[in-house]
Amino acid sequence: MLVDIGYTQSSLCLDFPEKMPFYKDVPLGTRQLESEPSAVNSLNHPLLHDPTQRFIQELVDKIARQIQLFTSVHGTQSLGGLWLSGGGATLSGLEDALYQRLSLPCEVLNPFSLFKNNVAKRKRPLVDGQRFSTAAGLALRGLAWLESEHVA
């Protein structure tokens, strides 16, 4: 399952070969980290005074609820792990928190690692490649459209 942690919202999606894809938006994004500490939902946990840790805990709770809904419909065998993408994918402690709560493998997705690149390699790897997951997906979709019958 791809979990895109954006600025204003987070999205969960999983595509199936023979079924409709699963897609759900969660109204929680990294913009919440810019809020005043009092505006962030407190979980009344003494160890969660850090706004980033409160955000991670709230995000993990929301993702866990959506995965519970998903597995009740599709079964647990349909879900093998989580790919994190978007600007919030590299928040410190997020991967561990998701793994502890869901017992699913979890890793940050760099979409550029999935492309064959014939151009000479850079001396420095692209930092924050996970931020470009949506753009890479749209580019692939555009290429598929261009190669189909839709083009004159």
CSV table of C-alpha atoms in Angstrom, one decimal, residues 51-149:
chain,number,residue,atom,x,y,z
A,51,PRO,CA,4.5,18.1,18.2
A,52,THR,CA,6.2,15.8,15.7
A,53,GLN,CA,5.6,12.8,17.9
A,54,ARG,CA,2.0,13.8,18.4
A,55,PHE,CA,1.5,14.1,14.7
A,56,ILE,CA,3.1,10.7,14.0
A,57,GLN,CA,0.9,9.1,16.7
A,58,GLU,CA,-2.3,10.6,15.2
A,59,LEU,CA,-1.2,9.7,11.7
A,60,VAL,CA,-0.5,6.1,12.7
A,61,ASP,CA,-3.9,5.9,14.4
A,62,LYS,CA,-5.7,7.1,11.3
A,63,ILE,CA,-3.7,4.8,9.0
A,64,ALA,CA,-4.4,1.8,11.3
A,65,ARG,CA,-8.1,2.6,11.2
A,66,GLN,CA,-8.1,2.7,7.4
A,67,ILE,CA,-6.0,-0.5,7.1
A,68,GLN,CA,-8.5,-2.2,9.5
A,69,LEU,CA,-11.3,-1.2,7.1
A,70,PHE,CA,-9.3,-2.3,4.1
A,71,THR,CA,-8.5,-5.8,5.6
A,72,SER,CA,-12.1,-6.3,6.7
A,73,VAL,CA,-13.1,-6.0,3.0
A,74,HIS,CA,-10.1,-7.5,1.2
A,75,GLY,CA,-8.4,-9.7,3.7
A,76,THR,CA,-5.0,-9.5,5.2
A,77,GLN,CA,-3.3,-11.4,2.4
A,78,SER,CA,-3.8,-8.4,0.1
A,79,LEU,CA,-1.5,-6.2,2.1
A,80,GLY,CA,2.2,-7.0,2.2
A,81,GLY,CA,3.7,-3.7,3.4
A,82,LEU,CA,3.7,0.0,3.2
A,83,TRP,CA,5.6,2.4,1.0
A,84,LEU,CA,5.8,5.9,2.3
A,85,SER,CA,6.0,8.9,-0.1
A,86,GLY,CA,5.4,12.6,0.0
A,87,GLY,CA,7.0,15.4,2.0
A,88,GLY,CA,6.2,13.7,5.4
A,89,ALA,CA,7.6,10.3,4.5
A,90,THR,CA,10.9,10.8,6.2
A,91,LEU,CA,9.7,12.1,9.6
A,92,SER,CA,11.9,10.7,12.2
A,93,GLY,CA,10.3,7.7,13.9
A,94,LEU,CA,7.4,7.3,11.5
A,95,GLU,CA,8.6,4.0,10.0
A,96,ASP,CA,9.2,2.5,13.4
A,97,ALA,CA,5.8,3.7,14.7
A,98,LEU,CA,4.0,2.2,11.8
A,99,TYR,CA,5.8,-1.1,12.0
A,100,GLN,CA,5.2,-1.4,15.8
A,101,ARG,CA,1.5,-0.7,15.4
A,102,LEU,CA,0.7,-2.6,12.2
A,103,SER,CA,3.5,-5.3,12.1
A,104,LEU,CA,3.9,-4.6,8.4
A,105,PRO,CA,7.2,-3.9,6.6
A,106,CYS,CA,7.5,-0.2,5.9
A,107,GLU,CA,10.0,1.8,3.8
A,108,VAL,CA,10.3,5.2,2.1
A,109,LEU,CA,9.7,5.0,-1.6
A,110,ASN,CA,12.1,6.7,-4.0
A,111,PRO,CA,10.2,6.6,-7.3
A,112,PHE,CA,13.4,7.3,-9.3
A,113,SER,CA,14.8,3.9,-8.2
A,114,LEU,CA,12.1,2.3,-10.3
A,115,PHE,CA,13.1,3.9,-13.5
A,116,LYS,CA,15.9,2.8,-15.9
A,117,ASN,CA,18.2,5.7,-16.3
A,118,ASN,CA,20.5,5.8,-19.3
A,119,VAL,CA,21.8,9.2,-18.5
A,120,ALA,CA,25.2,9.4,-16.7
A,121,LYS,CA,24.7,9.0,-13.0
A,122,ARG,CA,25.0,12.1,-10.8
A,123,LYS,CA,27.8,12.2,-8.3
A,124,ARG,CA,25.3,13.0,-5.6
A,125,PRO,CA,22.1,11.0,-5.2
A,126,LEU,CA,18.8,12.9,-5.4
A,127,VAL,CA,17.8,13.8,-1.9
A,128,ASP,CA,14.1,13.6,-1.0
A,129,GLY,CA,13.1,11.5,-4.0
A,130,GLN,CA,9.9,10.5,-2.1
A,131,ARG,CA,8.6,14.0,-2.6
A,132,PHE,CA,8.2,13.3,-6.4
A,133,SER,CA,6.1,10.2,-6.2
A,134,THR,CA,2.9,11.9,-7.5
A,135,ALA,CA,4.8,13.7,-10.3
A,136,ALA,CA,6.4,10.4,-11.3
A,137,GLY,CA,3.1,8.7,-11.3
A,138,LEU,CA,1.5,11.4,-13.4
A,139,ALA,CA,4.3,11.3,-15.9
A,140,LEU,CA,3.9,7.5,-16.3
A,141,ARG,CA,0.1,8.0,-16.7
A,142,GLY,CA,0.7,10.6,-19.3
A,143,LEU,CA,3.1,8.3,-21.2
A,144,ALA,CA,0.6,5.6,-21.2
A,145,TRP,CA,-2.0,8.0,-22.5
A,146,LEU,CA,0.3,9.1,-25.3
A,147,GLU,CA,1.0,5.6,-26.3
A,148,SER,CA,-2.7,4.6,-26.4
A,149,GLU,CA,-5.4,5.4,-29.0
